[in-house]
PDB file of C-alpha atoms in Angstrom:
ATOM      1  CA  UNK I   1     150.127  49.930 123.263  1.00  0.00           C
ATOM      2  CA  UNK I   2     148.811  53.436 123.610  1.00  0.00           C
ATOM      3  CA  UNK I   3     147.523  55.558 120.984  1.00  0.00           C
ATOM      4  CA  UNK I   4     150.707  57.620 120.533  1.00  0.00           C
ATOM      5  CA  UNK I   5     152.613  54.495 119.987  1.00  0.00           C
ATOM      6  CA  UNK I   6     150.247  53.118 117.418  1.00  0.00           C
ATOM      7  CA  UNK I   7     150.331  56.350 115.514  1.00  0.00           C
ATOM      8  CA  UNK I   8     154.251  56.507 115.781  1.00  0.00           C
ATOM      9  CA  UNK I   9     154.631  52.988 114.358  1.00  0.00           C
ATOM     10  CA  UNK I  10     152.126  53.614 111.658  1.00  0.00           C
ATOM     11  CA  UNK I  11     154.093  56.726 110.565  1.00  0.00           C
ATOM     12  CA  UNK I  12     157.321  54.848 110.726  1.00  0.00           C
ATOM     13  CA  UNK I  13     155.906  51.983 108.481  1.00  0.00           C
ATOM     14  CA  UNK I  14     154.400  54.590 106.114  1.00  0.00           C
ATOM     15  CA  UNK I  15     157.568  56.251 105.792  1.00  0.00           C
ATOM     16  CA  UNK I  16     159.753  53.249 105.119  1.00  0.00           C
ATOM     17  CA  UNK I  17     157.421  51.573 102.793  1.00  0.00           C
ATOM     18  CA  UNK I  18     156.619  54.948 101.023  1.00  0.00           C
ATOM     19  CA  UNK I  19     153.397  54.160  99.011  1.00  0.00           C
ATOM     20  CA  UNK I  20     153.621  57.312  97.101  1.00  0.00           C
ATOM     21  CA  UNK I  21     157.176  56.836  96.077  1.00  0.00           C
ATOM     22  CA  UNK I  22     156.373  53.330  94.617  1.00  0.00           C
ATOM     23  CA  UNK I  23     153.894  54.897  92.146  1.00  0.00           C
ATOM     24  CA  UNK I  24     156.323  55.937  89.390  1.00  0.00           C
ATOM     25  CA  UNK I  25     158.028  52.607  89.843  1.00  0.00           C
ATOM     26  CA  UNK I  26     154.725  50.750  89.411  1.00  0.00           C
ATOM     27  CA  UNK I  27     154.011  52.726  86.117  1.00  0.00           C
ATOM     28  CA  UNK I  28     157.406  52.033  84.634  1.00  0.00           C
ATOM     29  CA  UNK I  29     157.582  48.312  85.627  1.00  0.00           C
ATOM     30  CA  UNK I  30     154.093  47.729  84.315  1.00  0.00           C
ATOM     31  CA  UNK I  31     154.496  49.786  81.345  1.00  0.00           C
ATOM     32  CA  UNK I  32     155.060  46.568  79.164  1.00  0.00           C
ATOM     33  CA  UNK I  33     152.136  44.726  80.745  1.00  0.00           C
ATOM     34  CA  UNK I  34     148.701  44.608  79.275  1.00  0.00           C
ATOM     35  CA  UNK I  35     146.349  47.048  81.150  1.00  0.00           C
ATOM     36  CA  UNK I  36     144.073  44.155  82.040  1.00  0.00           C
ATOM     37  CA  UNK I  37     146.805  42.644  84.166  1.00  0.00           C
ATOM     38  CA  UNK I  38     147.771  45.765  85.961  1.00  0.00           C
ATOM     39  CA  UNK I  39     145.447  44.939  88.902  1.00  0.00           C
ATOM     40  CA  UNK I  40     147.136  41.503  89.202  1.00  0.00           C
ATOM     41  CA  UNK I  41     150.569  43.171  88.865  1.00  0.00           C
ATOM     42  CA  UNK I  42     149.826  45.592  91.822  1.00  0.00           C
ATOM     43  CA  UNK I  43     148.344  42.724  93.900  1.00  0.00           C
ATOM     44  CA  UNK I  44     151.267  40.398  93.152  1.00  0.00           C
ATOM     45  CA  UNK I  45     153.838  43.061  94.196  1.00  0.00           C
ATOM     46  CA  UNK I  46     152.133  43.940  97.560  1.00  0.00           C
ATOM     47  CA  UNK I  47     151.624  40.380  98.519  1.00  0.00           C
ATOM     48  CA  UNK I  48     155.228  39.502  97.840  1.00  0.00           C
ATOM     49  CA  UNK I  49     156.460  42.501  99.887  1.00  0.00           C
ATOM     50  CA  UNK I  50     154.089  41.487 102.642  1.00  0.00           C
ATOM     51  CA  UNK I  51     155.437  37.941 102.799  1.00  0.00           C
ATOM     52  CA  UNK I  52     158.908  39.402 102.980  1.00  0.00           C
ATOM     53  CA  UNK I  53     158.243  41.822 105.636  1.00  0.00           C
ATOM     54  CA  UNK I  54     156.257  39.356 107.835  1.00  0.00           C
ATOM     55  CA  UNK I  55     159.098  36.824 107.618  1.00  0.00           C
ATOM     56  CA  UNK I  56     161.462  39.594 109.026  1.00  0.00           C
ATOM     57  CA  UNK I  57     159.030  40.616 111.562  1.00  0.00           C
ATOM     58  CA  UNK I  58     158.595  36.917 112.724  1.00  0.00           C
ATOM     59  CA  UNK I  59     162.190  35.642 112.330  1.00  0.00           C
ATOM     60  CA  UNK I  60     164.469  38.552 112.053  1.00  0.00           C
ATOM     61  CA  UNK I  61     165.248  38.760 115.836  1.00  0.00           C
ATOM     62  CA  UNK I  62     165.765  34.947 116.110  1.00  0.00           C
ATOM     63  CA  UNK I  63     168.417  35.265 113.374  1.00  0.00           C
ATOM     64  CA  UNK I  64     169.942  37.983 115.286  1.00  0.00           C
ATOM     65  CA  UNK I  65     169.992  35.915 118.531  1.00  0.00           C
ATOM     66  CA  UNK I  66     171.271  32.923 116.680  1.00  0.00           C
ATOM     67  CA  UNK I  67     174.291  35.065 115.488  1.00  0.00           C
ATOM     68  CA  UNK I  68     174.862  36.251 119.195  1.00  0.00           C
ATOM     69  CA  UNK I  69     173.802  39.799 118.428  1.00  0.00           C
ATOM     70  CA  UNK I  70     171.989  42.057 120.763  1.00  0.00           C
ATOM     71  CA  UNK I  71     168.878  43.868 119.808  1.00  0.00           C
ATOM     72  CA  UNK I  72     170.438  47.142 120.971  1.00  0.00           C
ATOM     73  CA  UNK I  73     173.275  46.905 118.420  1.00  0.00           C
ATOM     74  CA  UNK I  74     170.782  46.067 115.836  1.00  0.00           C
ATOM     75  CA  UNK I  75     168.765  49.132 116.741  1.00  0.00           C
ATOM     76  CA  UNK I  76     171.937  51.326 116.449  1.00  0.00           C
ATOM     77  CA  UNK I  77     172.964  49.658 113.087  1.00  0.00           C
ATOM     78  CA  UNK I  78     169.432  49.837 111.879  1.00  0.00           C
ATOM     79  CA  UNK I  79     169.206  53.567 112.790  1.00  0.00           C
ATOM     80  CA  UNK I  80     172.452  54.339 110.960  1.00  0.00           C
ATOM     81  CA  UNK I  81     171.216  52.514 107.852  1.00  0.00           C
ATOM     82  CA  UNK I  82     167.848  54.097 107.900  1.00  0.00           C
ATOM     83  CA  UNK I  83     169.514  57.429 108.349  1.00  0.00           C
ATOM     84  CA  UNK I  84     171.635  56.815 105.335  1.00  0.00           C
ATOM     85  CA  UNK I  85     168.641  55.747 103.405  1.00  0.00           C
ATOM     86  CA  UNK I  86     166.953  58.871 104.542  1.00  0.00           C
ATOM     87  CA  UNK I  87     169.798  60.961 103.264  1.00  0.00           C
ATOM     88  CA  UNK I  88     169.634  59.135  99.813  1.00  0.00           C
ATOM     89  CA  UNK I  89     165.855  60.166  99.812  1.00  0.00           C
ATOM     90  CA  UNK I  90     166.640  63.852 100.806  1.00  0.00           C
ATOM     91  CA  UNK I  91     169.925  64.567  98.812  1.00  0.00           C
ATOM     92  CA  UNK I  92     170.117  61.924  96.112  1.00  0.00           C
ATOM     93  CA  UNK I  93     167.975  60.668  93.331  1.00  0.00           C
ATOM     94  CA  UNK I  94     164.427  59.921  94.443  1.00  0.00           C
ATOM     95  CA  UNK I  95     163.551  56.425  95.380  1.00  0.00           C
ATOM     96  CA  UNK I  96     161.429  56.178  92.301  1.00  0.00           C
ATOM     97  CA  UNK I  97     164.039  57.436  89.876  1.00  0.00           C
ATOM     98  CA  UNK I  98     166.722  55.188  91.414  1.00  0.00           C
ATOM     99  CA  UNK I  99     164.488  52.001  91.214  1.00  0.00           C
ATOM    100  CA  UNK I 100     163.400  52.883  87.734  1.00  0.00           C
ATOM    101  CA  UNK I 101     166.832  52.779  86.458  1.00  0.00           C
ATOM    102  CA  UNK I 102     167.026  49.239  87.443  1.00  0.00           C
ATOM    103  CA  UNK I 103     163.429  48.293  86.410  1.00  0.00           C
ATOM    104  CA  UNK I 104     162.614  45.454  83.990  1.00  0.00           C
ATOM    105  CA  UNK I 105     159.141  45.226  82.441  1.00  0.00           C
ATOM    106  CA  UNK I 106     159.121  41.610  81.094  1.00  0.00           C
ATOM    107  CA  UNK I 107     155.928  39.901  81.740  1.00  0.00           C
ATOM    108  CA  UNK I 108     154.829  40.146  85.469  1.00  0.00           C
ATOM    109  CA  UNK I 109     158.458  39.825  86.677  1.00  0.00           C
ATOM    110  CA  UNK I 110     158.637  43.563  87.388  1.00  0.00           C
ATOM    111  CA  UNK I 111     155.943  42.998  90.216  1.00  0.00           C
ATOM    112  CA  UNK I 112     158.763  41.339  92.323  1.00  0.00           C
ATOM    113  CA  UNK I 113     161.708  43.347  91.221  1.00  0.00           C
ATOM    114  CA  UNK I 114     161.850  46.348  91.520  1.00  0.00           C
ATOM    115  CA  UNK I 115     158.411  47.005  92.665  1.00  0.00           C
ATOM    116  CA  UNK I 116     158.058  44.452  95.731  1.00  0.00           C
ATOM    117  CA  UNK I 117     161.721  44.403  96.426  1.00  0.00           C
ATOM    118  CA  UNK I 118     163.314  46.991  96.857  1.00  0.00           C
ATOM    119  CA  UNK I 119     160.583  49.673  96.316  1.00  0.00           C
ATOM    120  CA  UNK I 120     157.877  48.431  98.735  1.00  0.00           C
ATOM    121  CA  UNK I 121     159.973  45.991 100.912  1.00  0.00           C
ATOM    122  CA  UNK I 122     162.951  48.176 101.164  1.00  0.00           C
ATOM    123  CA  UNK I 123     165.949  47.445 103.354  1.00  0.00           C
ATOM    124  CA  UNK I 124     164.808  50.197 105.687  1.00  0.00           C
ATOM    125  CA  UNK I 125     161.486  48.532 106.039  1.00  0.00           C
ATOM    126  CA  UNK I 126     163.030  45.145 106.723  1.00  0.00           C
ATOM    127  CA  UNK I 127     165.049  46.770 109.553  1.00  0.00           C
ATOM    128  CA  UNK I 128     162.030  48.697 110.802  1.00  0.00           C
ATOM    129  CA  UNK I 129     159.701  45.652 111.401  1.00  0.00           C
ATOM    130  CA  UNK I 130     162.495  43.968 113.270  1.00  0.00           C
ATOM    131  CA  UNK I 131     163.065  46.972 115.479  1.00  0.00           C
ATOM    132  CA  UNK I 132     159.529  47.511 116.206  1.00  0.00           C
ATOM    133  CA  UNK I 133     158.778  43.926 117.219  1.00  0.00           C
ATOM    134  CA  UNK I 134     161.486  43.366 119.908  1.00  0.00           C
ATOM    135  CA  UNK I 135     160.520  39.875 121.345  1.00  0.00           C
ATOM    136  CA  UNK I 136     161.965  40.820 124.771  1.00  0.00           C
ATOM    137  CA  UNK I 137     160.310  44.152 125.252  1.00  0.00           C
ATOM    138  CA  UNK I 138     157.214  43.932 123.110  1.00  0.00           C
ATOM    139  CA  UNK I 139     154.310  41.380 124.038  1.00  0.00           C
ATOM    140  CA  UNK I 140     152.724  39.107 121.470  1.00  0.00           C
ATOM    141  CA  UNK I 141     149.535  41.339 121.270  1.00  0.00           C
ATOM    142  CA  UNK I 142     151.561  44.443 120.676  1.00  0.00           C
ATOM    143  CA  UNK I 143     153.551  42.576 117.925  1.00  0.00           C
ATOM    144  CA  UNK I 144     150.131  41.629 116.409  1.00  0.00           C
ATOM    145  CA  UNK I 145     149.070  45.155 116.442  1.00  0.00           C
ATOM    146  CA  UNK I 146     152.227  46.069 114.565  1.00  0.00           C
ATOM    147  CA  UNK I 147     151.509  43.397 112.198  1.00  0.00           C
ATOM    148  CA  UNK I 148     148.021  44.758 111.598  1.00  0.00           C
ATOM    149  CA  UNK I 149     149.469  48.245 111.121  1.00  0.00           C
ATOM    150  CA  UNK I 150     151.995  46.874 108.494  1.00  0.00           C
ATOM    151  CA  UNK I 151     149.082  45.282 106.690  1.00  0.00           C
ATOM    152  CA  UNK I 152     147.218  48.600 106.781  1.00  0.00           C
ATOM    153  CA  UNK I 153     150.229  50.351 105.224  1.00  0.00           C
ATOM    154  CA  UNK I 154     150.508  47.765 102.527  1.00  0.00           C
ATOM    155  CA  UNK I 155     146.658  48.078 101.833  1.00  0.00           C
ATOM    156  CA  UNK I 156     147.289  51.872 101.420  1.00  0.00           C
ATOM    157  CA  UNK I 157     150.143  50.965  99.046  1.00  0.00           C
ATOM    158  CA  UNK I 158     148.004  48.645  97.027  1.00  0.00           C
ATOM    159  CA  UNK I 159     145.214  51.304  96.712  1.00  0.00           C
ATOM    160  CA  UNK I 160     147.907  53.797  95.593  1.00  0.00           C
ATOM    161  CA  UNK I 161     149.330  51.592  92.962  1.00  0.00           C
ATOM    162  CA  UNK I 162     145.573  50.714  91.736  1.00  0.00           C
ATOM    163  CA  UNK I 163     145.145  54.472  91.513  1.00  0.00           C
ATOM    164  CA  UNK I 164     148.635  55.235  90.180  1.00  0.00           C
ATOM    165  CA  UNK I 165     147.831  56.758  87.001  1.00  0.00           C
ATOM    166  CA  UNK I 166     145.337  59.152  88.593  1.00  0.00           C
ATOM    167  CA  UNK I 167     147.579  59.961  91.448  1.00  0.00           C
ATOM    168  CA  UNK I 168     150.583  60.701  89.262  1.00  0.00           C
ATOM    169  CA  UNK I 169     148.463  63.022  87.010  1.00  0.00           C
ATOM    170  CA  UNK I 170     147.358  64.941  90.049  1.00  0.00           C
ATOM    171  CA  UNK I 171     150.622  65.519  91.882  1.00  0.00           C
ATOM    172  CA  UNK I 172     153.049  65.115  88.665  1.00  0.00           C
ATOM    173  CA  UNK I 173     156.508  63.536  89.004  1.00  0.00           C
ATOM    174  CA  UNK I 174     157.769  66.751  90.690  1.00  0.00           C
ATOM    175  CA  UNK I 175     155.046  66.233  93.413  1.00  0.00           C
ATOM    176  CA  UNK I 176     156.072  62.607  93.939  1.00  0.00           C
ATOM    177  CA  UNK I 177     159.747  63.844  94.383  1.00  0.00           C
ATOM    178  CA  UNK I 178     158.770  66.356  97.017  1.00  0.00           C
ATOM    179  CA  UNK I 179     156.722  63.941  99.001  1.00  0.00           C
ATOM    180  CA  UNK I 180     159.600  61.580  98.862  1.00  0.00           C
ATOM    181  CA  UNK I 181     162.062  64.033 100.192  1.00  0.00           C
ATOM    182  CA  UNK I 182     159.740  65.230 102.965  1.00  0.00           C
ATOM    183  CA  UNK I 183     159.374  61.624 103.957  1.00  0.00           C
ATOM    184  CA  UNK I 184     163.177  61.471 104.074  1.00  0.00           C
ATOM    185  CA  UNK I 185     163.344  64.089 106.596  1.00  0.00           C
ATOM    186  CA  UNK I 186     160.854  62.209 108.792  1.00  0.00           C
ATOM    187  CA  UNK I 187     162.717  59.016 108.337  1.00  0.00           C
ATOM    188  CA  UNK I 188     166.004  60.870 109.359  1.00  0.00           C
ATOM    189  CA  UNK I 189     164.270  61.757 112.766  1.00  0.00           C
ATOM    190  CA  UNK I 190     163.000  58.248 113.306  1.00  0.00           C
ATOM    191  CA  UNK I 191     166.483  56.943 112.496  1.00  0.00           C
ATOM    192  CA  UNK I 192     168.155  59.199 115.039  1.00  0.00           C
ATOM    193  CA  UNK I 193     165.589  58.041 117.609  1.00  0.00           C
ATOM    194  CA  UNK I 194     166.475  54.477 116.887  1.00  0.00           C
ATOM    195  CA  UNK I 195     170.209  55.039 117.511  1.00  0.00           C
ATOM    196  CA  UNK I 196     169.291  56.750 120.787  1.00  0.00           C
ATOM    197  CA  UNK I 197     166.855  53.889 121.902  1.00  0.00           C
ATOM    198  CA  UNK I 198     169.506  51.366 121.067  1.00  0.00           C
ATOM    199  CA  UNK I 199     172.047  53.063 123.135  1.00  0.00           C
ATOM    200  CA  UNK I 200     169.504  53.240 126.066  1.00  0.00           C
ATOM    201  CA  UNK I 201     168.835  49.535 125.584  1.00  0.00           C
ATOM    202  CA  UNK I 202     172.475  48.905 125.979  1.00  0.00           C
ATOM    203  CA  UNK I 203     172.585  50.978 129.076  1.00  0.00           C
ATOM    204  CA  UNK I 204     174.811  53.754 127.532  1.00  0.00           C
ATOM    205  CA  UNK I 205     172.364  56.489 127.754  1.00  0.00           C
ATOM    206  CA  UNK I 206     169.381  57.230 129.951  1.00  0.00           C
ATOM    207  CA  UNK I 207     166.682  59.194 127.985  1.00  0.00           C
ATOM    208  CA  UNK I 208     164.184  61.530 129.382  1.00  0.00           C
ATOM    209  CA  UNK I 209     160.553  60.651 128.425  1.00  0.00           C
ATOM    210  CA  UNK I 210     159.239  62.161 125.158  1.00  0.00           C
ATOM    211  CA  UNK I 211     158.389  65.847 125.536  1.00  0.00           C
ATOM    212  CA  UNK I 212     160.667  66.346 128.589  1.00  0.00           C
TER     213      UNK I 212
END
């Protein structure tokens, strides 16, 4: 895996997981929890999200193949879902506002829902990790690199949650909203590329190398 691919995968994972967009969700979900438990709250959320995403990374494609589905079709479907998700980030309520509406803050339960799922381990993130680790076209070593990149993004997410109060005071809710919408634009581009790659995988298109 070359440096360009590593950077692209990191950006993809960063966008779909959206560490900044999870900050307001964390602040709301942890509002009813004692401040001394906020660190445990954040760690529990990130570990839960990591477990879910790693399970999808390892077993997602096996499930598809058991159902007789081709990766190309999943790449296309995943790209469409990612694109719709991106549109909701750009034109609809921000991810944080939407998840906050469904939040519960009883004890530490909010660390699992809505913080771990669907804020951190979002449907878009679940689809992305499957698409990035094609068992037929990606070696075990490259899949391991993707797993490391995933854990790196989740580490950034954990740091963001631990510093949530300071970050939100710095950029404000409006700043978090702007960042979320910019990430939506990037995600829309990634989604379109996923559809095109899926069509190429199925032999429908022949794409020129990037930059041509």
